[in-house]
mmCIF file of C-alpha atoms in Angstrom:
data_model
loop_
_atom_site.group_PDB
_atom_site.id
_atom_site.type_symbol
_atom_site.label_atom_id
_atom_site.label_comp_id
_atom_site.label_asym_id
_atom_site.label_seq_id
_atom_site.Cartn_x
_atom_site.Cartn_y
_atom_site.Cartn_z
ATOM 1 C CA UNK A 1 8.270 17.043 -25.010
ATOM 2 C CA UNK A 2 10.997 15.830 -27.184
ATOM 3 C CA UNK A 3 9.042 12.962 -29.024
ATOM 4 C CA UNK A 4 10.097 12.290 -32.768
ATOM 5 C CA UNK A 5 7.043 11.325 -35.238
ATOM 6 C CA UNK A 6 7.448 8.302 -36.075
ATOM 7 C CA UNK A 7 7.296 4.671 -35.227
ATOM 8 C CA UNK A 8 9.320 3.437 -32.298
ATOM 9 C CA UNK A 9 10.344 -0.408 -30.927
ATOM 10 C CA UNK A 10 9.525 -0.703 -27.237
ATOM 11 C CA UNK A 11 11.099 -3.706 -25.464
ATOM 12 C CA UNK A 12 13.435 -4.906 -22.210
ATOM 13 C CA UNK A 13 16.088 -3.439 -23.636
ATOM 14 C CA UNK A 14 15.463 0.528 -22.448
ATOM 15 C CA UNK A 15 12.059 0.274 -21.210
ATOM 16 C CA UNK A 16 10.098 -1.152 -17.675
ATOM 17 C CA UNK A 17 6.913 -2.850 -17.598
ATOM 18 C CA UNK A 18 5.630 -3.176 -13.571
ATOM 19 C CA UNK A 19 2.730 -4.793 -12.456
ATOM 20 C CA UNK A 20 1.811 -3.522 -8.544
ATOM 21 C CA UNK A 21 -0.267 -5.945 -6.268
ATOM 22 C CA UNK A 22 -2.231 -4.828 -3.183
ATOM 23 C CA UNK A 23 -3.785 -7.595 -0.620
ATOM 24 C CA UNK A 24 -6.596 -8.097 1.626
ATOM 25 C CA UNK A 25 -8.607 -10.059 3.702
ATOM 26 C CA UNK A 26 -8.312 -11.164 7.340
ATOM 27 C CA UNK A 27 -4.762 -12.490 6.832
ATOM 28 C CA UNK A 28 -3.394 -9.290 4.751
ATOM 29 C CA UNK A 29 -0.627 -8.525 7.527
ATOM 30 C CA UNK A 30 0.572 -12.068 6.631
ATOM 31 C CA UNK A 31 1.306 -11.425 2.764
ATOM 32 C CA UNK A 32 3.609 -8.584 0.482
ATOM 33 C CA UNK A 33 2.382 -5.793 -1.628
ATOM 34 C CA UNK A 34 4.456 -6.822 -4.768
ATOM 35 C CA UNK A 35 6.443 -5.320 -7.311
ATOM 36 C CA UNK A 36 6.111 -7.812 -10.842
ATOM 37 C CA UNK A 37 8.483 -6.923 -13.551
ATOM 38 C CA UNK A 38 7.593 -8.528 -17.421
ATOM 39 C CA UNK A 39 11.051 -9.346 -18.252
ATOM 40 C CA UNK A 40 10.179 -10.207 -22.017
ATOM 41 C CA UNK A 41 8.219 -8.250 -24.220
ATOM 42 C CA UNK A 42 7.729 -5.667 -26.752
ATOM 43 C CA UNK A 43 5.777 -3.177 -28.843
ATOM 44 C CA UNK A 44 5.596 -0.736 -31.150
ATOM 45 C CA UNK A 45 4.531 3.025 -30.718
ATOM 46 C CA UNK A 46 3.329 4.903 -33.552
ATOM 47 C CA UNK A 47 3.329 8.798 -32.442
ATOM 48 C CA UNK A 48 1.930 12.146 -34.374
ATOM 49 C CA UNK A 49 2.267 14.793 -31.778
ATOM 50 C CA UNK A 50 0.573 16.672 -34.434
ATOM 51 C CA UNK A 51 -2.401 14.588 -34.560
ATOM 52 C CA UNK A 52 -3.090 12.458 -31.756
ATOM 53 C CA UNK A 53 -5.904 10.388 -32.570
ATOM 54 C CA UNK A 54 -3.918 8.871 -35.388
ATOM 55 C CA UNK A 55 -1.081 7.521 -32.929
ATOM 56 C CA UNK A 56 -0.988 3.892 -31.918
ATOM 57 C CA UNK A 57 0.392 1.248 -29.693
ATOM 58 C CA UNK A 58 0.709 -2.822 -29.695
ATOM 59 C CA UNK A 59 2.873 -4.569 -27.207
ATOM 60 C CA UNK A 60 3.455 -8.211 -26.034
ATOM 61 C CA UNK A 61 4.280 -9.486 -23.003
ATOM 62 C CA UNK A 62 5.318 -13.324 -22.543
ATOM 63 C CA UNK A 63 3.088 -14.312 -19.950
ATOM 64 C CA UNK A 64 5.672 -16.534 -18.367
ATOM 65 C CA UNK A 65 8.530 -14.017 -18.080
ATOM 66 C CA UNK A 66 6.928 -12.197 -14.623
ATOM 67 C CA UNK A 67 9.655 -12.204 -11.854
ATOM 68 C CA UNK A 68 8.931 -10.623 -8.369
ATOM 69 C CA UNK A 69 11.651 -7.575 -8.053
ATOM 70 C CA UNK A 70 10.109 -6.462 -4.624
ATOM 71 C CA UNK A 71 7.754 -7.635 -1.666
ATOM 72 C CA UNK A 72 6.637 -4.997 1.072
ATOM 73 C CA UNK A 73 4.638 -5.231 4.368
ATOM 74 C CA UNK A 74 4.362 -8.839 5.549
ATOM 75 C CA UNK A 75 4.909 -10.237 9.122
ATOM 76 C CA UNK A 76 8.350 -11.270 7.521
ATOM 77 C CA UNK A 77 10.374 -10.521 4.610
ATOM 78 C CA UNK A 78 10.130 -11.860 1.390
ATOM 79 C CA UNK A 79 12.498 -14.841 0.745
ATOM 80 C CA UNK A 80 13.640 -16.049 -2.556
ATOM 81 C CA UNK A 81 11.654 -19.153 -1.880
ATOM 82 C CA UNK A 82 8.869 -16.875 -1.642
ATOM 83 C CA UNK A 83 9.773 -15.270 -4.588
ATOM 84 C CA UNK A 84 10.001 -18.622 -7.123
ATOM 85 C CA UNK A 85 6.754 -19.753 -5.104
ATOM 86 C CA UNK A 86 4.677 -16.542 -5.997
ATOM 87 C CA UNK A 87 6.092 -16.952 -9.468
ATOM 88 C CA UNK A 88 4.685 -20.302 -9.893
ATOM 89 C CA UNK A 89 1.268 -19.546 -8.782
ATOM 90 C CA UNK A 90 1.462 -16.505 -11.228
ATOM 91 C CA UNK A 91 2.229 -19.211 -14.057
ATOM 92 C CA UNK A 92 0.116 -22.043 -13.207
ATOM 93 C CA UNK A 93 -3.014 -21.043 -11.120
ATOM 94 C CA UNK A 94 -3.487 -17.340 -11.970
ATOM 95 C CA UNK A 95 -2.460 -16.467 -15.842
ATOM 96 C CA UNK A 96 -2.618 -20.678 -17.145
ATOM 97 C CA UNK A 97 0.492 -19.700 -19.463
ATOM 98 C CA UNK A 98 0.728 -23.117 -20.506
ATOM 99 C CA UNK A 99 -2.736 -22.362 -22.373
ATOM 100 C CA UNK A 100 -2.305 -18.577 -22.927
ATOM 101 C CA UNK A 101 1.553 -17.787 -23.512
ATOM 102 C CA UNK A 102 0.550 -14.556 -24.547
ATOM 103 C CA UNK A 103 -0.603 -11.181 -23.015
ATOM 104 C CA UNK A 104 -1.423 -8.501 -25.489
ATOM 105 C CA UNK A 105 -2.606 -4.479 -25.838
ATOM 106 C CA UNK A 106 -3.671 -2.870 -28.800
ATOM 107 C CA UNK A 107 -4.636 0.237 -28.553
ATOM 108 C CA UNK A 108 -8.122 1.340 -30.141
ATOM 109 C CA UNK A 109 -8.118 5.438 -29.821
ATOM 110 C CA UNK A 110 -5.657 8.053 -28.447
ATOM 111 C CA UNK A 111 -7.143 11.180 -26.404
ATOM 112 C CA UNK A 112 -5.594 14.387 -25.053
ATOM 113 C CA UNK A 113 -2.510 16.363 -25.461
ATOM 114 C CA UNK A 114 1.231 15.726 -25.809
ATOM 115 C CA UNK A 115 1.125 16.369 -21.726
ATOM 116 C CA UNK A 116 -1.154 14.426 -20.621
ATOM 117 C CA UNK A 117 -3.164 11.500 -22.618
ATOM 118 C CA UNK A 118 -5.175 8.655 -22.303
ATOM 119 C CA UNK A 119 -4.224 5.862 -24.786
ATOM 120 C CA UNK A 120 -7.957 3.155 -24.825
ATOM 121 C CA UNK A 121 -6.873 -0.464 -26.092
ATOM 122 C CA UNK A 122 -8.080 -3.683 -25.855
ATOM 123 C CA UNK A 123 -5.773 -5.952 -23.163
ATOM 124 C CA UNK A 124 -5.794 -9.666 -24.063
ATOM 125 C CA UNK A 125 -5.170 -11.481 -20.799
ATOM 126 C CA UNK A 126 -5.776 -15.729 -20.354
ATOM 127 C CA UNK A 127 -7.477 -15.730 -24.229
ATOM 128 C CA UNK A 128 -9.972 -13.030 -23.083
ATOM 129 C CA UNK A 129 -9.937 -9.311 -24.154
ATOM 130 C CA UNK A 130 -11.210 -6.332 -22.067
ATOM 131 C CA UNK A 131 -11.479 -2.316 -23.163
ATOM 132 C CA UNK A 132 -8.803 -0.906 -20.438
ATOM 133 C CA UNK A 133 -7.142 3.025 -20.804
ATOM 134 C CA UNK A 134 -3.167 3.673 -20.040
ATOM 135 C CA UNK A 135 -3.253 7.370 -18.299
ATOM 136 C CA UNK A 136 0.310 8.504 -19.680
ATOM 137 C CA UNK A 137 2.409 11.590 -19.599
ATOM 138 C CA UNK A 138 5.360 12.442 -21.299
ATOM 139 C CA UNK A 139 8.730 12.811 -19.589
ATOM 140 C CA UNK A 140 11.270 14.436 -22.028
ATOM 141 C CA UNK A 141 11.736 11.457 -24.566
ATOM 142 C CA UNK A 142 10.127 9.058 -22.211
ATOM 143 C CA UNK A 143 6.399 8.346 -21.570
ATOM 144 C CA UNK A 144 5.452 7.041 -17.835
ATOM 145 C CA UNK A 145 1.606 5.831 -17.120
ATOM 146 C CA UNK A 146 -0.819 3.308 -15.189
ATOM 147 C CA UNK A 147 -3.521 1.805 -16.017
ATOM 148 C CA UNK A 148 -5.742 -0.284 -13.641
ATOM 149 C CA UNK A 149 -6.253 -3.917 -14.457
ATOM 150 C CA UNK A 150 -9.166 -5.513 -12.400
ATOM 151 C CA UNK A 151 -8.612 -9.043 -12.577
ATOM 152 C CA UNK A 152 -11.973 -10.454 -12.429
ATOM 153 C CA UNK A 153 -13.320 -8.753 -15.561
ATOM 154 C CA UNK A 154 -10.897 -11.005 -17.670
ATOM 155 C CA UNK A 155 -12.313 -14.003 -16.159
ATOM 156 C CA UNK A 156 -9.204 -14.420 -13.372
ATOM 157 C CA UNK A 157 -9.943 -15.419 -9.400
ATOM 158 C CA UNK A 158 -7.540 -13.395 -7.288
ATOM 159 C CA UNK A 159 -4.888 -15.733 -5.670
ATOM 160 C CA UNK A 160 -6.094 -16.587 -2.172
ATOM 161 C CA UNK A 161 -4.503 -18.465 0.427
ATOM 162 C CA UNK A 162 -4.892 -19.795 4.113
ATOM 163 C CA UNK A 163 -8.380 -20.843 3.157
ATOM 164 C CA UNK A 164 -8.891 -17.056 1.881
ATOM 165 C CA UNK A 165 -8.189 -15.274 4.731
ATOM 166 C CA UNK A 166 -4.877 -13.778 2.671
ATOM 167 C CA UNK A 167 -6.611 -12.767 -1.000
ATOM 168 C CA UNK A 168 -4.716 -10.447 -3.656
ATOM 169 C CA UNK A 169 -6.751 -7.407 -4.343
ATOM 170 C CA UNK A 170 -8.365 -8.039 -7.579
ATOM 171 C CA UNK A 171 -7.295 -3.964 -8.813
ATOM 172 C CA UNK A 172 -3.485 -4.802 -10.039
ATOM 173 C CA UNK A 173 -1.785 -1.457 -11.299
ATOM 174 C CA UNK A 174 0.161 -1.663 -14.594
ATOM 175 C CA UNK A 175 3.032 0.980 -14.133
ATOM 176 C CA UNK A 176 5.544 1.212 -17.855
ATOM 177 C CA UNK A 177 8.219 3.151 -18.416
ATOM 178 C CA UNK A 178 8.925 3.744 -22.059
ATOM 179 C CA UNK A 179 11.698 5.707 -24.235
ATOM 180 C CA UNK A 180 10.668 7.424 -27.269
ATOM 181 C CA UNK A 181 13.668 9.078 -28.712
#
């Protein structure tokens, strides 16, 4: 681990945020498993190797800056119609960025060692906030985790389609990426 005390600026600059989607239902040969990336956002990490409970994290995410990098599975590929289509419904029907512009993590307690750690936060998603805990790891000067949003806790109906015989699983994996130096 080559993480510097300190506080440290998070952002699009160095740093990937990915959300993961899974599908099911009757129809799930019919859709993609999808790879989102937040193309706008930020945060701050405060790190004390020394003392890890006293470390801390906030980032924000503009809800309206998700953009499909990948699409797997499917009877066909994904098209870039697809693509603007999938982003729409993200906008409009699932996260209603209109209303809530803003998704948001602070983090409430930090658990573990410099290897492996669990960071617990509240996630503000659609006005609502849930607990939810990042699993992370450091990777040099990087840290790489998941955490496990499930989408119905904050309130938000899986997208569905062909009458619901094509539903998004409502576990979406939060994958980041972030640089520490």
């Amino acid at each position: 681990m080559d993480v510097a005390a300190g506080k440290h600026q998070l952002g699009t600059q160095t740093d990937r945020l990915l959300v993961r989607t899974g599908r099911t239902g009757l129809g799930a040969k019919a859709g993609h498993d999808l790879v989102i990336e937040v193309t706008r956002w930020r945060g701050e990490a405060v790190v004390d190797p020394g003392d890890p409970p006293a470390s801390a994290l906030t980032v924000e995410a503009e809800a309206g800056s998700l953009e499909v990098r990948e699409g797997t599975g499917g009877v066909k590929p994904l098209t870039d119609s697809d693509r603007r289509e999938i982003e729409k419904n993200i906008r409009e029907k699932v996260l209603h960025t209109g209303k809530h512009p803003t998704i948001a993590f602070r983090s409430t307690g930090v658990e573990g060692t410099p290897e492996s750690f669990r960071v617990h936060g509240d996630l503000t998603i659609v006005g609502v906030a849930r607990p939810v805990t990042l699993e992370c790891r450091f990777d040099g000067d990087r840290v790489r985790g998941t955490a496990t949003v499930t989408q119905s806790r904050w309130g938000i109906k899986p997208y569905s389609a062909f009458f619901g015989a094509l539903k998004l699983s409502d576990d979406v994996e939060v994958r980041f990426d972030v640089g520490l130096a």
